[in-house]
Coordinates of C-alpha atoms and ligand atoms in Angstrom, one line a residue:
M12 CA -81.7 -41.5 11.7
A13 CA -85.6 -42.8 11.9
D14 CA -88.3 -40.8 13.9
I15 CA -89.4 -42.4 16.8
I16 CA -93.5 -43.5 16.8
D17 CA -94.5 -42.5 19.7
G18 CA -97.5 -45.2 20.3
K19 CA -97.9 -43.9 23.6
A20 CA -99.4 -40.9 22.8
I21 CA -100.9 -42.2 19.6
A22 CA -102.5 -44.9 22.0
A23 CA -103.5 -41.6 24.5
D24 CA -105.5 -40.2 21.2
V25 CA -107.4 -42.6 20.3
T26 CA -108.5 -43.5 24.2
A27 CA -109.1 -39.7 24.7
K28 CA -111.3 -40.1 21.5
V29 CA -112.7 -43.5 22.4
K30 CA -114.0 -41.3 26.0
I31 CA -116.0 -38.5 23.8
V32 CA -117.7 -40.8 21.8
A33 CA -118.7 -43.1 24.4
D34 CA -119.5 -39.9 26.2
T35 CA -121.7 -38.9 23.3
L36 CA -123.5 -42.7 22.6
L37 CA -124.6 -42.2 26.5
E38 CA -125.9 -38.6 26.3
K39 CA -128.2 -39.3 22.9
T40 CA -129.2 -42.8 23.7
G41 CA -128.6 -43.4 27.3
I42 CA -126.1 -46.4 26.2
Q43 CA -123.3 -46.7 28.1
T44 CA -120.6 -48.5 26.5
G45 CA -120.2 -52.7 28.5
L46 CA -116.5 -54.6 28.4
A47 CA -116.3 -57.9 30.2
V48 CA -113.1 -59.1 30.1
V49 CA -112.7 -63.1 31.4
I50 CA -109.6 -64.5 32.8
V51 CA -109.0 -68.2 33.9
G52 CA -106.1 -68.9 36.2
E53 CA -103.3 -67.0 37.8
D54 CA -101.2 -66.0 34.8
P55 CA -98.9 -63.0 36.2
A56 CA -98.4 -61.4 32.9
S57 CA -102.4 -61.9 31.7
Q58 CA -103.3 -60.5 35.6
V59 CA -101.6 -57.3 34.6
Y60 CA -102.7 -57.0 30.9
V61 CA -106.2 -57.8 32.8
A62 CA -106.0 -55.1 35.4
N63 CA -105.0 -52.5 32.8
K64 CA -108.0 -53.3 30.6
G65 CA -110.2 -52.4 33.5
R66 CA -108.7 -49.6 34.4
T67 CA -108.6 -48.2 30.5
A68 CA -111.9 -49.0 29.8
K69 CA -113.2 -47.1 33.3
A70 CA -110.9 -44.1 32.2
C71 CA -113.3 -44.4 29.3
G72 CA -116.5 -44.3 31.1
F73 CA -117.6 -47.6 30.3
H74 CA -119.5 -50.1 32.2
S75 CA -116.7 -52.6 33.0
V76 CA -116.8 -55.8 34.2
E77 CA -114.3 -58.6 35.2
H78 CA -114.9 -62.3 35.6
K79 CA -111.7 -63.7 37.4
L80 CA -111.9 -67.0 37.6
P81 CA -109.7 -69.7 39.1
E82 CA -107.3 -72.7 37.2
D83 CA -109.3 -75.3 37.8
T84 CA -112.7 -73.8 35.9
S85 CA -114.5 -76.5 33.3
E86 CA -114.8 -75.8 29.7
Q87 CA -118.5 -75.6 30.4
A88 CA -118.4 -73.4 32.8
L89 CA -116.9 -70.9 30.7
V90 CA -118.8 -71.1 28.2
D91 CA -122.0 -71.0 30.1
I92 CA -120.0 -67.6 31.4
V93 CA -119.4 -66.3 27.8
E94 CA -123.5 -67.4 26.5
S95 CA -124.3 -65.2 29.8
L96 CA -122.4 -62.2 28.3
N97 CA -123.4 -62.7 25.0
N98 CA -127.3 -62.4 26.4
D99 CA -126.2 -59.6 28.2
P100 CA -127.6 -56.1 27.0
A101 CA -125.4 -53.7 29.0
I102 CA -121.9 -55.6 27.3
H103 CA -120.8 -54.5 24.1
G104 CA -117.0 -56.2 24.0
I105 CA -116.5 -59.9 25.7
L106 CA -113.0 -60.7 25.8
V107 CA -111.3 -63.8 27.0
Q108 CA -107.7 -63.4 28.5
L109 CA -105.4 -66.0 26.4
P110 CA -104.0 -68.2 26.8
L111 CA -106.1 -70.5 28.6
P112 CA -105.4 -73.1 30.8
Q113 CA -104.5 -76.7 29.1
H114 CA -107.5 -78.6 29.6
I115 CA -109.6 -75.4 28.5
D116 CA -109.8 -75.8 24.0
A117 CA -109.3 -72.1 23.5
G118 CA -110.7 -72.5 19.9
R119 CA -114.7 -73.4 21.1
I120 CA -114.6 -70.1 23.2
I121 CA -113.4 -68.1 21.1
Q122 CA -116.1 -69.7 18.5
T123 CA -118.6 -69.5 21.5
I124 CA -118.2 -65.6 21.6
A125 CA -121.1 -63.7 19.5
P126 CA -119.0 -62.5 16.4
E127 CA -121.0 -58.9 17.2
K128 CA -119.5 -58.8 20.6
D129 CA -116.2 -60.0 19.5
V130 CA -113.6 -57.1 20.2
D131 CA -110.5 -59.4 20.1
G132 CA -111.5 -60.3 16.4
F133 CA -111.0 -63.9 16.7
H134 CA -114.0 -65.3 15.8
F135 CA -114.0 -66.8 12.4
I136 CA -116.8 -64.3 11.1
N137 CA -114.9 -61.7 11.9
V138 CA -111.4 -63.1 10.5
G139 CA -113.4 -64.2 7.3
K140 CA -114.6 -60.4 6.8
L141 CA -111.5 -59.5 7.4
G142 CA -110.3 -62.4 4.4
T143 CA -112.5 -60.8 2.4
G144 CA -111.9 -56.7 2.7
E145 CA -115.5 -56.5 4.6
I146 CA -113.7 -54.3 7.3
D147 CA -116.0 -51.7 7.6
T148 CA -118.6 -54.4 9.7
A149 CA -115.7 -56.7 11.2
F150 CA -114.0 -56.5 14.7
V151 CA -109.9 -56.6 14.0
P152 CA -107.6 -58.1 16.1
C153 CA -106.5 -54.8 18.3
T154 CA -102.4 -55.6 17.7
P155 CA -102.3 -55.1 14.3
A156 CA -105.2 -52.7 14.2
G157 CA -102.9 -50.4 16.1
S158 CA -100.0 -51.7 14.4
M159 CA -102.0 -50.3 11.1
L160 CA -102.9 -47.1 12.8
L161 CA -99.4 -46.0 13.9
I162 CA -98.5 -46.6 9.9
E163 CA -101.2 -44.3 8.8
R164 CA -99.5 -41.7 10.9
V165 CA -96.5 -41.9 8.8
L166 CA -97.6 -42.9 5.6
G167 CA -101.5 -41.7 5.4
K168 CA -103.7 -44.4 4.3
D169 CA -103.8 -45.5 0.9
L170 CA -100.4 -47.5 0.5
S171 CA -100.3 -47.8 -3.4
G172 CA -96.7 -48.6 -4.4
K173 CA -95.5 -49.4 -1.4
T174 CA -93.8 -52.8 -0.3
A175 CA -95.0 -54.3 3.1
V176 CA -93.4 -57.3 4.2
V177 CA -94.9 -59.1 7.4
V178 CA -92.2 -61.6 9.2
G179 CA -94.6 -64.0 11.3
R180 CA -97.9 -65.7 10.2
S181 CA -99.8 -66.2 13.6
N182 CA -103.4 -65.9 13.6
I183 CA -103.7 -62.7 16.2
V184 CA -100.8 -60.9 14.1
G185 CA -99.4 -61.8 11.1
K186 CA -102.2 -62.9 8.9
P187 CA -104.6 -60.2 10.1
M188 CA -101.6 -57.0 9.6
F189 CA -101.1 -58.9 5.9
N190 CA -104.9 -58.1 5.5
L191 CA -104.8 -54.8 6.5
L192 CA -101.8 -54.0 4.9
L193 CA -103.6 -55.4 1.5
A194 CA -107.0 -53.7 2.1
A195 CA -104.6 -50.2 1.8
N196 CA -103.5 -50.8 -1.3
A197 CA -99.6 -52.0 -0.5
T198 CA -97.9 -54.9 -2.1
V199 CA -97.2 -57.5 0.5
T200 CA -95.4 -60.6 1.4
I201 CA -95.6 -62.5 4.6
A202 CA -92.7 -64.5 5.7
H203 CA -92.4 -67.3 8.7
S204 CA -89.8 -69.9 9.7
R205 CA -89.5 -71.6 6.5
T206 CA -88.7 -68.3 4.6
R207 CA -85.6 -68.3 2.4
D208 CA -83.5 -65.5 2.7
L209 CA -85.1 -63.7 4.9
E210 CA -83.0 -60.7 5.5
A211 CA -83.1 -60.1 1.3
L212 CA -86.6 -60.3 1.7
C213 CA -86.9 -57.7 4.6
K214 CA -84.3 -55.1 2.7
T215 CA -86.9 -55.3 -0.3
A216 CA -89.8 -53.6 2.3
D217 CA -90.8 -49.9 2.2
I218 CA -92.7 -51.2 5.4
L219 CA -91.7 -53.9 7.7
I220 CA -93.6 -55.6 10.2
A221 CA -91.6 -58.0 12.8
A222 CA -93.5 -60.4 14.7
V223 CA -91.4 -63.0 15.4
G224 CA -91.0 -63.4 18.9
R225 CA -87.3 -63.6 18.5
P226 CA -85.8 -60.8 20.5
Q227 CA -83.4 -58.3 17.9
M228 CA -83.8 -60.8 15.2
I229 CA -84.1 -58.3 12.6
K230 CA -80.7 -55.7 12.0
G231 CA -80.1 -52.7 10.8
D232 CA -78.8 -54.1 7.8
W233 CA -81.6 -56.2 6.6
V234 CA -83.8 -53.0 6.4
K235 CA -84.5 -51.0 3.0
P236 CA -82.8 -47.1 3.6
G237 CA -85.9 -44.6 4.3
A238 CA -88.2 -47.9 5.6
V239 CA -90.8 -47.7 7.9
L240 CA -90.2 -50.7 10.6
I241 CA -93.2 -51.7 12.9
D242 CA -91.7 -53.7 16.1
V243 CA -94.6 -56.3 17.1
G244 CA -92.4 -58.2 19.3
I245 CA -92.3 -57.8 23.2
N246 CA -89.4 -60.3 24.7
R247 CA -88.4 -60.0 27.8
I248 CA -84.2 -60.2 28.2
D249 CA -81.7 -60.7 31.0
A250 CA -80.0 -57.0 31.9
P251 CA -76.7 -58.0 33.7
E252 CA -76.1 -53.8 33.2
K253 CA -79.5 -52.9 35.2
G254 CA -78.0 -55.6 38.2
E255 CA -77.9 -58.9 38.7
G256 CA -81.3 -60.5 38.0
K257 CA -82.3 -57.6 36.0
T258 CA -84.3 -58.2 32.8
R259 CA -85.9 -55.4 30.0
L260 CA -88.1 -55.7 27.2
V261 CA -86.9 -55.3 23.7
G262 CA -88.9 -56.0 20.5
D263 CA -88.1 -58.5 17.3
A264 CA -85.5 -55.9 15.8
D265 CA -82.6 -54.7 17.2
F266 CA -83.1 -50.6 17.9
D267 CA -80.0 -49.2 17.4
S268 CA -78.5 -50.5 14.5
C269 CA -82.5 -50.6 12.6
Q270 CA -82.6 -47.0 14.1
A271 CA -80.3 -45.5 11.8
V272 CA -81.4 -46.8 8.6
A273 CA -85.1 -46.6 8.6
S274 CA -87.3 -43.5 8.1
A275 CA -89.2 -44.2 10.8
I276 CA -89.4 -46.5 13.7
T277 CA -91.6 -47.8 16.8
P278 CA -89.7 -48.4 19.9
V279 CA -90.5 -51.5 22.5
P280 CA -91.5 -50.8 25.4
G281 CA -93.8 -47.8 23.9
G282 CA -94.5 -48.6 20.7
V283 CA -96.8 -51.2 19.5
G284 CA -97.8 -52.4 22.9
P285 CA -99.6 -49.4 24.2
M286 CA -102.4 -49.6 20.8
T287 CA -103.1 -52.9 21.7
I288 CA -105.5 -51.8 24.6
A289 CA -106.2 -48.6 23.5
M290 CA -108.0 -50.1 19.7
L291 CA -109.3 -52.9 22.3
M292 CA -111.4 -49.7 23.7
A293 CA -111.9 -48.7 20.2
N294 CA -113.6 -51.4 19.0
A295 CA -116.2 -52.1 22.4
V296 CA -117.0 -48.5 21.5
T297 CA -117.9 -49.3 17.8
S298 CA -120.0 -52.0 18.7
A299 CA -121.7 -50.3 21.1
Y300 CA -122.4 -48.2 18.4
R301 CA -123.5 -50.5 15.9
S302 CA -125.3 -52.0 18.4
A303 CA -127.3 -48.9 18.9
G304 CA -128.1 -48.5 15.2
E305 CA -126.1 -45.4 15.5
E306 CA -122.7 -45.0 12.6
A307 CA -119.4 -46.0 14.2
P308 CA -117.0 -43.6 14.6
S309 CA -113.4 -43.7 13.2
F310 CA -110.5 -44.1 14.5
Ligands
NAP1681 N1 -97.9 -55.5 21.2 C1 -98.7 -56.6 21.6 O1 -99.6 -55.8 22.3 C2 -98.6 -57.8 21.2 C3 -99.5 -58.6 20.8 C4 -99.3 -59.8 20.8 C5 -97.6 -60.2 20.1 N2 -96.7 -59.6 20.9 C6 -95.7 -60.3 20.4 O2 -95.1 -59.8 19.0 C7 -93.9 -61.3 18.7 C8 -95.2 -62.2 17.9 O3 -96.0 -62.6 18.4 P1 -97.1 -63.7 17.6 O4 -98.5 -64.0 18.7 O5 -97.4 -63.4 15.9 O6 -96.4 -65.7 17.4 P2 -96.2 -66.4 17.2 O7 -97.8 -67.3 17.3 O8 -94.8 -67.1 18.2 O9 -95.6 -66.6 15.7 C9 -94.3 -66.0 15.5 C10 -94.3 -66.2 14.0 O10 -92.9 -66.0 13.1 C11 -92.8 -67.2 12.8 N3 -91.0 -67.2 13.1 C12 -90.4 -67.6 14.2 N4 -88.9 -68.1 13.8 C13 -88.7 -67.3 12.7 C14 -87.9 -67.2 12.3 N5 -86.3 -67.4 12.9 N6 -87.7 -66.0 10.9 C15 -88.8 -66.0 10.2 N7 -90.0 -66.4 11.2 C16 -90.1 -66.9 12.2 C17 -93.3 -68.6 12.8 O11 -92.8 -69.0 12.1 P3 -93.4 -70.5 11.7 O12 -95.1 -70.0 11.6 O13 -93.1 -71.4 10.7 O14 -93.7 -71.0 12.7 C18 -94.6 -67.5 13.2 O15 -95.5 -67.6 12.3 C19 -93.8 -61.8 19.9 O16 -92.9 -61.3 20.5 C20 -95.0 -61.4 20.8 O17 -94.8 -61.1 21.9 C21 -97.2 -58.3 20.9

């Protein structure tokens, strides 16, 4: 029976450390870490994420700024706001909440964010640094960075000799996860919707990352006995057992059957999810340290 990796507790450790190092920077240099979050439109899930980010930023002692813009905001108006944040010395991290309304080119907005303030790690400069192993000066996307920290807590930092399979090749999860595992010396395979015999491939993995967006797709008999399973998926499904019209969150792995086979597993909710916001805070304070010319803390 697998141990459950408590992402909530590990995320709380990370944010507690962020607060300490943010306070230290403020005392030493007078610089308060500044994080700006920009949201366009009324998407309810995005509103919840942004509220959580603002609350956590304040709890970390940050200068927290929120720009809530109406759905019909023009692309140029958004570019202008991002550029003003790029030029604001009180802001060290800029996050534009995705998805953006259809009339706005998200790619243009992401590439407008100054790479040194790109705490989401989506700018080409940061993507390129991660891809070439320049991790110490990059910003790494928060969900894969958080997933990596969970793996480290179980297996340590050096994954030499371990095989890893990442299911999903998105730019925000699968590909950066691949690069992080490779940088930690794992032997990594990335799988996607065109992969043949995914089940057999998954069964080869000492470390299995599920980032597919398909509820409970990965079953226990796909998992190598003793593997570490990181479930990035967040899917809402019907839960008639809780009452009519009720729903619940599940991951991309079938938790019960996988827990019976793996050695460690992340739950959904309470696994990777809380790590994403914690790593955003870690990236923001790291940016403030870099801007002050101070050595950035490690998490
Ligand atoms: N915990 C968090 O904070 C957090 C953050 C971000 C995302 N998520 C969750 O993580 C999951 C993945 O997110 P994402 O943004 O990476 O999703 P995405 O952009 O939709 O990418 C999904 C990937 O899964 C692959 N895939 C889809 N169906 C497949 C199948 N049947 N077999 C094999 N591969 C398949 C796709 O392959 P192709 O490339 O061939 O289409 C694609 O590469 C979602 O559940 C999302 O909600 C969680």
